[in-house]
XYZ file of C-alpha atoms in Angstrom:
781
model
C 12.485 1.821 25.447
C 14.801 3.574 23.047
C 17.938 1.687 22.010
C 20.124 4.801 22.277
C 19.344 7.898 24.326
C 20.084 11.457 23.227
C 23.498 11.477 24.960
C 24.640 8.290 23.228
C 23.405 9.420 19.818
C 25.345 12.648 20.286
C 28.474 10.882 21.576
C 28.543 8.511 18.602
C 27.622 11.197 16.012
C 24.801 9.030 14.705
C 22.933 12.018 13.194
C 25.970 13.041 11.125
C 26.057 9.677 9.382
C 22.319 9.855 8.624
C 22.793 13.354 7.221
C 25.515 12.082 4.874
C 23.377 9.127 3.736
C 20.375 11.385 3.136
C 22.495 13.319 0.637
C 22.328 10.294 -1.689
C 18.508 10.421 -1.818
C 16.818 11.866 -4.892
C 13.720 13.276 -3.197
C 12.636 15.038 0.020
C 10.631 11.908 0.882
C 13.758 9.727 0.820
C 15.778 12.227 2.841
C 13.020 12.508 5.424
C 12.783 8.723 5.678
C 16.517 8.431 6.427
C 16.580 11.282 8.939
C 13.682 9.651 10.843
C 15.534 6.318 10.958
C 16.217 4.954 14.466
C 17.961 1.837 15.792
C 15.698 -1.110 16.527
C 16.070 -3.977 18.991
C 13.731 -6.253 17.016
C 15.821 -8.873 15.125
C 13.074 -9.448 12.522
C 12.781 -5.729 11.736
C 16.559 -5.340 11.464
C 16.938 -8.332 9.136
C 14.135 -7.122 6.859
C 15.763 -3.677 6.632
C 19.150 -5.182 5.796
C 17.645 -7.534 3.206
C 15.965 -4.582 1.489
C 19.241 -2.653 1.286
C 21.099 -5.750 0.057
C 18.550 -6.343 -2.713
C 18.601 -2.750 -3.952
C 22.400 -2.682 -3.867
C 22.514 -5.964 -5.801
C 20.067 -4.487 -8.319
C 22.307 -1.436 -8.796
C 25.305 -3.698 -9.360
C 23.526 -6.012 -11.821
C 21.744 -3.494 -14.047
C 21.157 0.244 -14.493
C 18.476 1.437 -12.094
C 17.323 4.871 -11.023
C 14.152 6.416 -9.718
C 12.350 9.058 -11.721
C 11.267 12.420 -10.298
C 9.517 12.023 -6.934
C 7.826 15.030 -5.338
C 6.450 15.455 -1.849
C 2.770 15.810 -2.707
C 1.552 16.108 0.870
C 1.387 19.956 0.826
C -0.505 19.842 -2.484
C -2.965 17.282 -1.091
C -3.471 19.451 1.988
C -4.163 22.451 -0.233
C -6.619 20.387 -2.290
C -8.528 19.500 0.904
C -8.912 23.177 1.745
C -9.800 24.531 -1.711
C -12.050 23.676 -4.608
C -9.363 23.720 -7.287
C -5.590 23.659 -7.653
C -3.625 25.827 -10.057
C -2.633 24.149 -13.336
C 1.097 24.226 -12.523
C 0.464 22.283 -9.289
C -0.638 19.250 -11.280
C 2.711 18.919 -13.069
C 4.659 17.455 -10.073
C 1.658 15.225 -9.399
C 1.834 13.878 -12.954
C 5.607 13.285 -12.735
C 5.254 11.424 -9.417
C 2.387 9.263 -10.723
C 4.467 8.279 -13.759
C 7.451 7.428 -11.560
C 5.226 5.325 -9.304
C 3.737 3.365 -12.211
C 7.041 2.741 -14.011
C 8.853 1.810 -10.790
C 6.145 -0.650 -9.774
C 6.108 -2.279 -13.222
C 9.892 -2.648 -13.316
C 10.271 -4.054 -9.811
C 7.478 -6.586 -10.294
C 9.131 -7.836 -13.498
C 12.312 -8.695 -11.596
C 13.004 -12.168 -10.245
C 15.057 -12.815 -7.142
C 14.180 -9.549 -5.372
C 11.290 -10.474 -3.009
C 11.762 -7.570 -0.572
C 11.663 -4.992 -3.363
C 8.604 -6.721 -4.794
C 6.869 -6.309 -1.406
C 7.505 -2.561 -1.523
C 6.346 -2.409 -5.147
C 3.056 -4.014 -4.128
C 2.448 -0.997 -1.893
C 2.709 1.364 -4.877
C -0.678 2.040 -6.471
C -1.191 2.774 -10.166
C -3.374 5.818 -10.934
C -3.693 5.284 -14.663
C -7.016 7.161 -15.087
C -5.881 10.131 -12.991
C -2.533 10.170 -14.763
C -4.219 10.164 -18.177
C -6.633 12.932 -17.149
C -3.815 15.182 -15.952
C -1.712 14.461 -19.057
C -4.693 15.257 -21.265
C -5.409 18.470 -19.355
C -1.991 19.940 -18.407
C 0.881 20.545 -20.829
C 4.617 20.137 -20.146
C 4.920 23.772 -18.972
C 2.199 23.273 -16.359
C -0.464 25.172 -18.318
C -4.025 24.098 -18.981
C -4.381 22.788 -22.525
C -6.916 24.376 -24.888
C -8.261 20.890 -25.535
C -8.746 20.044 -21.840
C -12.471 19.643 -22.620
C -14.608 19.723 -25.743
C -16.364 22.866 -24.458
C -13.021 24.608 -23.827
C -11.786 23.636 -27.264
C -14.927 25.062 -28.852
C -14.639 28.347 -26.915
C -10.935 28.818 -27.691
C -11.556 28.109 -31.373
C -14.330 30.732 -31.427
C -12.141 33.246 -29.588
C -9.338 32.674 -32.071
C -11.670 33.238 -35.013
C -13.148 36.447 -33.539
C -9.710 37.727 -32.598
C -8.397 37.145 -36.112
C -11.401 38.958 -37.576
C -10.946 41.990 -35.307
C -7.204 42.065 -35.945
C -7.790 41.982 -39.694
C -10.157 44.943 -39.476
C -7.686 46.924 -37.345
C -4.731 46.105 -39.601
C -6.717 47.306 -42.613
C -7.457 50.540 -40.762
C -3.783 51.023 -39.861
C -2.789 50.605 -43.503
C -5.429 53.078 -44.742
C -3.931 56.324 -46.208
C -6.690 58.286 -44.513
C -5.204 57.561 -41.067
C -1.521 57.450 -42.015
C -0.736 60.813 -40.387
C -2.556 59.902 -37.184
C -1.178 56.398 -36.566
C 1.754 56.188 -34.159
C 2.612 52.535 -34.949
C 1.266 49.865 -37.306
C 0.953 47.193 -34.605
C -2.354 46.064 -33.076
C -2.110 46.329 -29.274
C -4.190 44.725 -26.501
C -5.235 47.101 -23.751
C -7.682 46.285 -20.976
C -8.535 43.038 -22.666
C -9.555 44.815 -25.880
C -7.768 45.086 -29.227
C -6.757 48.687 -30.035
C -4.608 50.768 -32.433
C -1.964 53.300 -31.323
C -2.475 56.899 -32.550
C -0.723 60.164 -31.856
C -2.078 62.083 -28.883
C -2.636 65.162 -31.077
C -5.079 63.307 -33.314
C -7.532 62.642 -30.518
C -9.845 65.509 -31.494
C -9.902 64.343 -35.116
C -11.355 60.903 -34.344
C -14.432 59.919 -32.408
C -12.862 56.728 -31.083
C -12.871 55.330 -27.535
C -9.544 55.784 -25.716
C -8.678 52.623 -23.753
C -5.154 53.510 -22.563
C -2.154 55.764 -23.099
C 1.614 55.434 -22.991
C 3.661 56.614 -19.986
C 4.834 59.648 -21.945
C 1.309 60.503 -22.992
C 2.384 60.800 -26.627
C 0.523 57.650 -27.696
C -3.146 56.829 -27.222
C -4.569 53.334 -27.622
C -8.004 53.719 -29.128
C -10.824 51.398 -30.135
C -12.561 52.232 -33.445
C -16.369 51.866 -33.451
C -16.120 49.157 -36.129
C -14.509 46.671 -33.741
C -16.446 47.435 -30.557
C -18.870 44.588 -31.146
C -16.024 42.170 -31.895
C -14.154 43.260 -28.757
C -17.332 42.815 -26.716
C -17.694 39.300 -28.095
C -14.055 38.578 -27.195
C -14.666 39.749 -23.606
C -17.688 37.464 -23.317
C -15.721 34.522 -24.707
C -12.843 35.225 -22.289
C -15.303 35.056 -19.397
C -16.772 31.761 -20.621
C -13.266 30.336 -21.124
C -12.291 31.291 -17.553
C -15.408 29.625 -16.208
C -14.735 26.453 -18.240
C -11.084 26.350 -17.208
C -12.117 26.664 -13.579
C -14.681 23.894 -14.015
C -12.037 21.579 -15.533
C -9.586 22.302 -12.703
C -12.279 21.720 -10.067
C -13.161 18.388 -11.636
C -9.496 17.359 -11.785
C -8.971 18.423 -8.169
C -12.014 16.432 -7.076
C -10.598 13.310 -8.747
C -7.294 13.917 -6.959
C -9.058 14.121 -3.598
C -10.693 10.739 -4.188
C -7.231 9.146 -4.519
C -5.687 10.884 -1.489
C -5.446 7.819 0.776
C -3.884 5.641 -1.928
C -1.573 8.503 -2.890
C -0.266 8.882 0.663
C 0.399 5.144 0.850
C 2.203 5.296 -2.497
C 4.286 8.257 -1.337
C 5.382 6.259 1.714
C 6.481 3.373 -0.519
C 8.320 5.709 -2.895
C 10.008 7.426 0.049
C 11.153 4.050 1.381
C 12.513 3.066 -2.039
C 14.382 6.354 -2.350
C 15.818 5.873 1.153
C 16.946 2.358 0.236
C 18.465 3.744 -2.954
C 20.422 6.280 -0.885
C 21.571 3.590 1.565
C 22.671 1.326 -1.284
C 24.613 4.148 -2.970
C 26.250 5.015 0.348
C 27.121 1.346 0.863
C 28.746 1.200 -2.561
C 30.711 4.388 -1.909
C 32.124 3.200 1.432
C 32.392 -0.512 0.461
C 29.927 -1.431 3.210
C 28.617 -4.926 3.958
C 25.855 -6.508 6.006
C 27.198 -8.051 9.227
C 26.005 -11.310 10.707
C 23.645 -10.657 13.622
C 23.165 -12.496 16.907
C 21.209 -12.081 20.124
C 23.933 -13.406 22.428
C 26.098 -10.312 22.867
C 28.931 -11.399 20.573
C 30.805 -8.682 18.667
C 33.465 -9.399 16.080
C 34.462 -6.440 13.955
C 36.945 -7.204 11.178
C 38.586 -4.473 9.090
C 36.098 -2.012 10.576
C 36.359 1.658 9.620
C 34.788 4.693 11.245
C 32.402 6.056 8.570
C 33.125 9.721 9.349
C 36.890 9.417 8.809
C 38.544 9.633 5.357
C 38.131 6.127 4.011
C 41.374 6.164 2.031
C 43.556 6.881 5.052
C 41.624 5.470 8.016
C 43.316 2.470 9.662
C 40.858 -0.472 9.948
C 40.521 -2.201 13.309
C 39.862 -5.794 14.338
C 38.112 -6.201 17.679
C 36.045 -8.971 19.208
C 34.484 -9.595 22.623
C 31.246 -10.841 24.120
C 31.892 -14.563 23.679
C 34.776 -15.760 25.872
C 35.147 -12.261 27.334
C 32.380 -9.975 28.557
C 34.125 -6.793 27.557
C 37.329 -5.117 26.459
C 39.584 -2.528 28.101
C 41.573 -0.407 25.639
C 44.763 1.345 26.665
C 47.444 3.409 24.988
C 48.670 6.963 24.580
C 46.537 10.015 23.868
C 45.611 10.664 20.203
C 46.375 7.003 19.517
C 42.836 6.072 18.488
C 41.272 4.728 21.711
C 38.240 7.015 21.539
C 37.833 6.430 17.789
C 37.844 2.672 18.429
C 35.183 3.099 21.097
C 33.031 5.227 18.787
C 33.513 2.791 15.904
C 32.145 -0.096 18.012
C 29.127 1.903 19.173
C 28.353 3.660 15.898
C 28.541 0.515 13.754
C 26.287 -1.235 16.268
C 23.673 1.527 15.951
C 23.944 1.579 12.150
C 23.481 -2.190 11.914
C 20.461 -2.071 14.251
C 19.045 0.649 12.007
C 19.225 -1.742 9.053
C 22.222 -0.021 7.466
C 25.279 -1.729 6.053
C 28.554 -0.975 7.812
C 32.100 -0.279 6.538
C 33.645 -3.566 7.644
C 34.431 -7.066 6.389
C 31.391 -9.218 5.498
C 32.671 -11.728 8.063
C 31.974 -9.234 10.865
C 29.354 -10.099 13.463
C 27.371 -7.768 15.710
C 24.976 -8.358 18.574
C 21.492 -6.875 18.799
C 21.282 -4.872 22.036
C 18.179 -3.490 23.698
C 20.227 -0.570 24.972
C 23.445 1.134 23.926
C 24.773 3.655 26.458
C 27.921 5.760 26.354
C 30.002 8.266 28.268
C 32.456 9.769 25.803
C 34.005 13.230 25.560
C 33.790 16.340 27.681
C 30.366 17.221 29.089
C 31.176 20.086 31.494
C 27.996 21.937 32.442
C 28.453 25.672 33.152
C 24.748 26.211 33.832
C 24.643 23.548 36.568
C 28.128 24.456 37.829
C 29.259 20.879 37.366
C 32.859 19.902 36.718
C 33.780 17.480 33.962
C 34.094 14.702 36.520
C 30.695 15.484 38.057
C 29.055 15.555 34.661
C 30.529 12.184 33.710
C 29.527 10.665 37.035
C 25.914 11.793 36.667
C 25.756 10.190 33.237
C 27.395 6.954 34.462
C 24.972 6.798 37.403
C 22.044 6.931 34.946
C 23.687 4.160 32.917
C 24.175 1.949 35.986
C 20.482 2.332 36.903
C 19.230 0.725 33.678
C 22.076 -1.614 32.726
C 21.447 -5.353 32.266
C 22.687 -8.318 30.241
C 21.312 -6.838 26.982
C 23.141 -3.521 27.281
C 26.304 -2.351 25.511
C 28.202 0.193 27.611
C 30.952 2.437 26.178
C 33.053 4.388 28.696
C 35.907 6.672 27.655
C 38.722 7.431 30.151
C 36.906 5.809 33.061
C 37.773 7.488 36.387
C 39.521 10.460 34.808
C 39.034 14.035 36.001
C 39.761 13.474 39.706
C 42.480 12.147 42.002
C 44.169 9.224 40.134
C 43.989 6.791 43.058
C 40.360 7.572 43.816
C 39.480 7.641 40.129
C 41.110 4.238 39.565
C 39.379 2.729 42.602
C 36.044 4.121 41.454
C 36.666 2.794 37.925
C 37.390 -0.728 39.212
C 34.198 -0.687 41.270
C 32.157 0.423 38.251
C 33.699 -2.314 36.111
C 32.867 -4.944 38.721
C 29.262 -3.756 38.865
C 28.897 -3.829 35.069
C 30.386 -7.328 34.925
C 28.025 -8.450 37.686
C 25.023 -7.124 35.729
C 26.143 -9.056 32.629
C 26.555 -5.977 30.433
C 28.873 -6.012 27.430
C 31.362 -3.192 27.734
C 34.190 -1.392 25.985
C 36.272 0.933 28.180
C 39.357 3.098 27.658
C 41.776 4.153 30.418
C 45.274 5.362 31.289
C 45.260 4.019 34.838
C 47.650 1.152 35.566
C 45.358 -0.104 38.323
C 42.570 -0.582 35.787
C 45.025 -2.257 33.409
C 46.039 -4.750 36.111
C 42.408 -5.393 37.013
C 41.491 -6.144 33.386
C 44.650 -8.176 32.806
C 43.854 -10.424 35.810
C 40.087 -10.656 35.199
C 39.189 -13.544 32.828
C 35.943 -11.805 31.828
C 37.785 -8.803 30.427
C 39.911 -8.648 27.324
C 42.755 -6.156 27.024
C 43.723 -4.274 23.860
C 45.929 -1.309 23.150
C 46.498 1.195 20.406
C 49.993 0.891 19.002
C 52.567 3.665 19.457
C 55.822 3.823 17.492
C 58.461 4.953 19.984
C 60.970 5.424 17.161
C 58.888 8.001 15.289
C 57.057 9.172 18.445
C 53.734 8.851 16.655
C 50.681 6.581 16.933
C 50.038 3.972 14.234
C 46.276 3.852 15.048
C 46.444 0.054 14.935
C 44.527 -1.869 17.585
C 46.457 -4.769 19.120
C 45.535 -7.358 21.705
C 47.265 -6.971 25.061
C 47.841 -4.194 27.580
C 49.428 -1.020 26.204
C 52.023 1.049 27.999
C 51.643 4.788 28.523
C 55.155 5.381 27.045
C 55.376 8.762 28.806
C 58.875 8.213 30.198
C 60.163 6.743 26.923
C 58.728 9.628 24.901
C 60.215 12.182 27.308
C 63.654 10.579 27.058
C 63.483 10.396 23.244
C 62.532 14.064 23.122
C 65.740 14.975 24.986
C 64.918 14.873 28.699
C 68.094 13.921 30.565
C 68.454 10.314 31.578
C 69.061 11.360 35.224
C 65.624 13.028 35.386
C 63.948 10.022 33.730
C 65.598 7.633 36.196
C 64.509 9.866 39.069
C 60.953 9.712 37.742
C 61.145 5.917 37.607
C 62.280 5.807 41.246
C 59.333 7.986 42.188
C 56.857 5.553 40.610
C 55.905 2.721 43.000
C 57.799 -0.518 42.330
C 54.649 -2.351 41.285
C 53.837 0.290 38.703
C 57.328 0.077 37.175
C 57.119 -3.702 37.055
C 53.824 -3.494 35.191
C 55.334 -1.172 32.564
C 58.314 -3.499 32.106
C 56.026 -6.488 31.638
C 54.030 -4.501 29.109
C 57.159 -3.660 27.099
C 58.243 -7.304 27.101
C 54.796 -8.308 25.899
C 54.907 -5.712 23.141
C 58.267 -7.016 21.889
C 56.971 -10.562 21.887
C 53.829 -9.428 20.134
C 55.862 -7.695 17.433
C 57.730 -10.939 16.786
C 54.433 -12.831 16.587
C 53.027 -10.232 14.176
C 56.078 -10.559 11.925
C 55.708 -14.339 11.938
C 52.024 -14.029 11.174
C 52.766 -11.754 8.209
C 55.243 -14.319 6.904
C 52.654 -17.079 7.224
C 50.025 -14.904 5.512
C 52.400 -14.352 2.589
C 52.937 -18.106 2.336
C 49.162 -18.641 2.383
C 48.705 -16.063 -0.383
C 51.371 -17.785 -2.466
C 49.712 -21.153 -1.858
C 46.367 -19.667 -2.902
C 47.962 -18.274 -6.063
C 49.448 -21.672 -6.946
C 46.135 -23.357 -6.277
C 44.316 -20.914 -8.542
C 46.924 -21.507 -11.239
C 46.523 -25.299 -10.975
C 42.727 -24.996 -11.067
C 43.017 -22.865 -14.198
C 45.243 -25.469 -15.840
C 42.795 -28.218 -14.875
C 39.913 -26.201 -16.321
C 41.730 -25.643 -19.630
C 42.631 -29.346 -19.823
C 39.006 -30.283 -19.185
C 37.818 -27.870 -21.872
C 40.314 -29.276 -24.386
C 39.208 -32.812 -23.535
C 35.532 -31.900 -23.903
C 36.271 -30.201 -27.220
C 38.037 -33.314 -28.541
C 35.193 -35.565 -27.385
C 32.626 -33.253 -28.948
C 34.382 -33.362 -32.338
C 34.572 -37.176 -32.280
C 30.920 -37.463 -31.271
C 29.908 -35.167 -34.101
C 31.735 -37.434 -36.556
C 29.964 -40.501 -35.142
C 26.589 -38.796 -35.337
C 27.203 -37.691 -38.939
C 28.205 -41.249 -39.875
C 25.086 -42.634 -38.258
C 22.819 -40.137 -40.026
C 24.421 -40.873 -43.393
C 24.006 -44.619 -42.855
C 20.390 -44.257 -41.791
C 19.539 -42.249 -44.885
C 21.255 -44.837 -47.055
C 19.180 -47.550 -45.408
C 15.990 -45.561 -45.833
C 16.723 -45.178 -49.541
C 17.445 -48.872 -49.814
C 14.226 -49.799 -48.037
C 12.276 -47.457 -50.254
C 13.620 -49.013 -53.425
C 13.884 -52.595 -52.195
C 11.425 -54.937 -53.892
C 13.016 -58.209 -53.060
C 13.823 -59.944 -49.816
C 17.523 -60.434 -50.679
C 18.167 -56.690 -51.068
C 16.503 -55.942 -47.696
C 18.508 -58.732 -45.973
C 21.766 -57.365 -47.364
C 20.888 -53.859 -46.080
C 20.038 -55.313 -42.684
C 23.370 -57.128 -42.464
C 25.246 -53.927 -43.303
C 23.290 -52.056 -40.663
C 23.975 -54.690 -38.009
C 27.673 -54.558 -38.807
C 27.595 -50.778 -38.503
C 25.700 -51.070 -35.219
C 28.444 -53.247 -33.755
C 31.063 -50.693 -34.730
C 29.021 -47.845 -33.307
C 28.436 -49.758 -30.074
C 32.170 -50.135 -29.688
C 32.625 -46.414 -30.274
C 29.923 -45.615 -27.760
C 31.497 -47.893 -25.139
C 34.873 -46.283 -25.748
C 33.410 -42.791 -25.341
C 31.367 -43.778 -22.288
C 34.538 -45.149 -20.679
C 36.148 -41.697 -20.807
C 36.673 -40.338 -17.323
C 34.039 -37.766 -16.411
C 35.278 -34.617 -14.804
C 34.355 -33.292 -11.353
C 31.591 -30.737 -10.883
C 32.250 -27.286 -9.368
C 29.729 -26.302 -6.697
C 29.010 -22.864 -8.227
C 28.177 -24.541 -11.582
C 25.704 -27.033 -10.047
C 22.045 -26.317 -10.856
C 18.740 -27.874 -9.793
C 17.281 -30.125 -12.486
C 20.758 -30.943 -13.847
C 21.877 -34.541 -14.623
C 24.907 -35.812 -12.682
C 26.833 -39.094 -12.445
C 26.771 -40.601 -8.915
C 29.951 -42.496 -8.066
C 29.420 -45.732 -6.184
C 25.977 -46.236 -7.657
C 27.510 -45.756 -11.157
C 24.247 -44.260 -12.355
C 22.936 -40.952 -13.636
C 20.705 -38.989 -11.254
C 18.926 -35.619 -11.317
C 19.659 -32.799 -8.840
C 16.510 -31.858 -6.906
C 17.750 -29.565 -4.114
C 21.106 -27.938 -3.210
C 21.463 -27.341 0.545
C 25.257 -27.067 0.447
C 28.405 -28.844 -0.805
C 27.913 -31.584 1.777
C 24.157 -32.006 1.298
C 22.684 -32.351 -2.202
C 19.339 -34.088 -2.822
C 19.203 -36.385 -5.892
C 16.496 -38.287 -7.740
C 17.976 -41.718 -8.572
C 15.478 -43.657 -10.666
C 12.584 -42.282 -8.623
C 14.312 -42.625 -5.245
C 15.308 -39.463 -3.315
C 18.784 -39.677 -1.758
C 21.325 -37.216 -0.297
C 24.903 -37.032 -1.571
C 28.048 -34.913 -1.290
C 29.574 -32.816 -4.062
C 32.715 -35.017 -3.975
C 30.582 -38.025 -5.031
C 29.285 -36.334 -8.191
C 30.810 -36.187 -11.663
C 29.748 -34.809 -15.020
C 27.399 -37.323 -16.716
C 28.048 -38.897 -20.161
C 26.402 -37.001 -23.000
C 22.846 -38.397 -23.339
C 22.407 -37.589 -27.041
C 25.529 -39.622 -27.809
C 24.070 -42.721 -26.170
C 21.017 -42.519 -28.345
C 23.019 -41.706 -31.457
C 25.502 -44.593 -31.199
C 23.014 -47.241 -30.109
C 20.253 -47.238 -32.732
C 17.418 -49.662 -32.135
C 17.066 -51.146 -35.599
C 16.388 -54.778 -34.706
C 13.557 -56.117 -36.753
C 12.474 -59.197 -38.645
C 12.168 -59.122 -42.396
C 9.265 -61.523 -42.548
C 7.163 -60.141 -39.684
C 5.749 -56.689 -39.278
C 6.763 -55.146 -35.934
C 4.131 -53.536 -33.755
C 4.367 -49.760 -34.282
C 2.413 -47.090 -32.433
C 0.371 -44.828 -34.633
C 1.754 -41.657 -33.007
C 5.036 -40.391 -31.569
C 5.282 -37.746 -28.818
C 8.426 -35.617 -28.699
C 6.867 -32.848 -26.619
C 9.391 -31.312 -24.211
C 12.486 -32.781 -25.898
C 15.376 -30.839 -27.382
C 15.642 -30.588 -31.166
C 18.504 -33.129 -31.303
C 16.611 -35.622 -29.114
C 13.384 -35.106 -31.035
C 14.942 -35.609 -34.520
C 16.622 -38.806 -33.329
C 13.281 -40.208 -32.118
C 11.521 -39.069 -35.328
C 14.082 -40.956 -37.477
C 13.607 -44.180 -35.511
C 9.818 -43.777 -35.633
C 9.820 -43.349 -39.437
C 12.112 -46.414 -39.764
C 9.560 -48.458 -37.836
C 6.680 -47.156 -39.981
C 8.540 -48.113 -43.164
C 9.403 -51.598 -41.881
C 5.777 -52.101 -40.858
C 4.722 -50.846 -44.339
C 2.546 -48.166 -42.746
C 1.871 -45.129 -44.923
C 0.902 -42.595 -42.252
C 2.108 -41.458 -38.819
C 1.462 -38.690 -36.301
C 4.226 -36.694 -34.591
C 3.076 -34.811 -31.444
C 5.401 -31.882 -30.764
C 3.093 -29.297 -29.187
C 2.740 -25.644 -30.136
C 4.973 -23.728 -27.662
C 7.342 -21.329 -29.378
C 7.188 -23.300 -32.646
C 10.938 -23.982 -32.728
C 10.530 -27.753 -32.376
C 7.736 -27.867 -34.975
C 9.812 -25.942 -37.528
C 12.890 -28.118 -36.977
C 10.897 -31.340 -37.467
C 9.185 -30.137 -40.639
C 12.450 -28.871 -42.110
C 13.907 -32.303 -41.421
C 10.960 -34.056 -43.100
C 11.565 -32.036 -46.279
C 14.965 -33.716 -46.689
C 13.703 -37.314 -46.448
C 13.076 -38.914 -49.898
C 10.470 -41.382 -48.672
C 8.239 -38.684 -47.102
C 5.455 -38.068 -49.592
C 3.726 -35.258 -47.652
C 3.292 -33.734 -44.196
C 0.788 -31.240 -42.819
C -0.843 -30.096 -39.530
C -3.493 -32.327 -37.990
C -7.153 -31.229 -37.954
C -8.053 -28.836 -35.094
C -9.836 -31.491 -33.029
C -6.849 -33.837 -33.380
C -4.255 -31.357 -32.153
C -4.051 -28.757 -34.887
C -0.643 -27.182 -35.369
C 0.696 -29.072 -32.350
C 0.654 -32.332 -34.365
C 2.266 -33.072 -37.741
C 0.752 -35.791 -39.964
C 3.352 -37.616 -42.109
C 2.509 -39.623 -45.263
C 5.165 -42.106 -46.490
C 5.846 -43.772 -49.817
C 5.880 -47.491 -49.003
C 7.020 -50.403 -51.225
C 3.687 -52.151 -50.924
């Protein structure tokens, strides 16, 4: 069953919006795709459509993106099925479309984070061989190239040579003094496919030459001298062979096109969908559209919603919600105040969302997915059937009541109008009761006080009104909660109607009706006071938000200054450590006696104590909090309570973050996490240089720094070389892997600066090759 019938689509002007969106498409395929778009009641289909639009819009906002020329090739493919060959110019749009398909597929598949677009790209085939054949055969003007085949090239070369020979002979004849008085012009002309010379008509009897053509005036004859007849005959034969070869090439190219027809049609569908998504994304950007939240429970909550067919700079946004605590809404207020526009906005945005289109509303808006959307809006008087406006509306409403259920959205404008007010109101109340009984969600507009009272007293109906400024006698087009007054008597009095007549009118209105209007006015005054108070509170909230942002900015700058100061101090410590290590390495290299080595060891131990103190002081610095948007998977964090460093494994939200704590998976909150101490600093200020002078420590023959940063790797290399020297070992192996080569280059540059490194070179191929560096040391032994 269709979500919206023809009457509803017409009432809500759904086709007009699609027509506007199709104008953003770049190809007939994209426009056709949009114009064929229909609302769906399948939540999965709707979500996929919205995700596609969201991804393409995000792509447009993140980087330049446009589709190349896309042509509707279906007529050309149909022609190819019915003929043996296409004309050369018909292959040019095919070539352009094939190129667009290939380039678009390649670009979309290179992207990361756009899975829906990648799915569409997978449906685009690449016709590289066909594309190359067309490009080799057809030039940029859509003409068959002379080199389309080796045979065609040979024939055109021969024709060119023969033509030049014949032209040379004719030019010599034209320049001959013997024919000077007979020649009309000194230009060789082609007539009837043969090369000729123009002579004066009076010279015809003087020459025994074949006349091929004459000018319109008859004063010039185009004649073929006997000397070039054979050459012209050869040219005619070559022209025939060239035509046959050109036709053969085109037939072969057409046959190859036919073989790809099924894949081409599938590719055209994918390109058409992409172009339609491009148009929808551009439209969404233009109207500042968003994707609403969707539900299957009948809840509607439109925030800052705008009718897409109204001028977006001047349209007054509306806020309207129903379907949760209330089953529907009844909208009241004066004519031209915006009741019908509100009704159409609710219905149209619902249809657009169920079509997979973004809507001009706040991203916090929520819409339900309905199986049916039915409406009765506007005048539908039928002259042919001799039906009044009331009869026409009633027939439509009867059809609606026959199919309505709990998954139907019903939109009724001026319910009960067009007949006797009392009967119309009674009929309207009965229809409302029936719709409520069936569980339908409904939005209704009315002027009748009886309907207002019914909605006001019914807990399943919500009442709203369009605001009317009685001071300026004009609508504000704002939608407010509560019952709206008709304001007819107030407007009449403000326009100058005497107070006596107005009072007489009031006495004519039943007492209950007057009381309702008075209650409505009191409610409006109270509502105005509440709105003013709400505006004051909103201003206070905005000021509080501004102050909070200012404080956060100050905190960020303070944190950056603190980190900068810490970084400078750590750099000084690291430089001091490196200088000391090099001094020790030089001492060890030159030391020959035990006393000199012991003295160096004592100095190093003293330095180690000082560096430990510096490291403890730096580690004691308070770590700053982590902002949720800066948190990344795989990042190191400091877990308060456990007082340990963990690694982020999964981010489900600010209140649920999975950590790896020494091999144990735990869940934590963002408030429990802090920035971790700098890991390189720990290694730099706590060197492991404990050793015995009289005993060789056990040292591994190789060191693996694969996967480490350059700073981490150089620190480990220095400690490894220290151990080799202390163990009086003359050779070591550093495993750094091949990768990009950045780590290998950094290590070898570092080795060049060390005085005790005698040589270094890549390991043999079977021992790791260029992924391993062999180091030879100068020992004291």
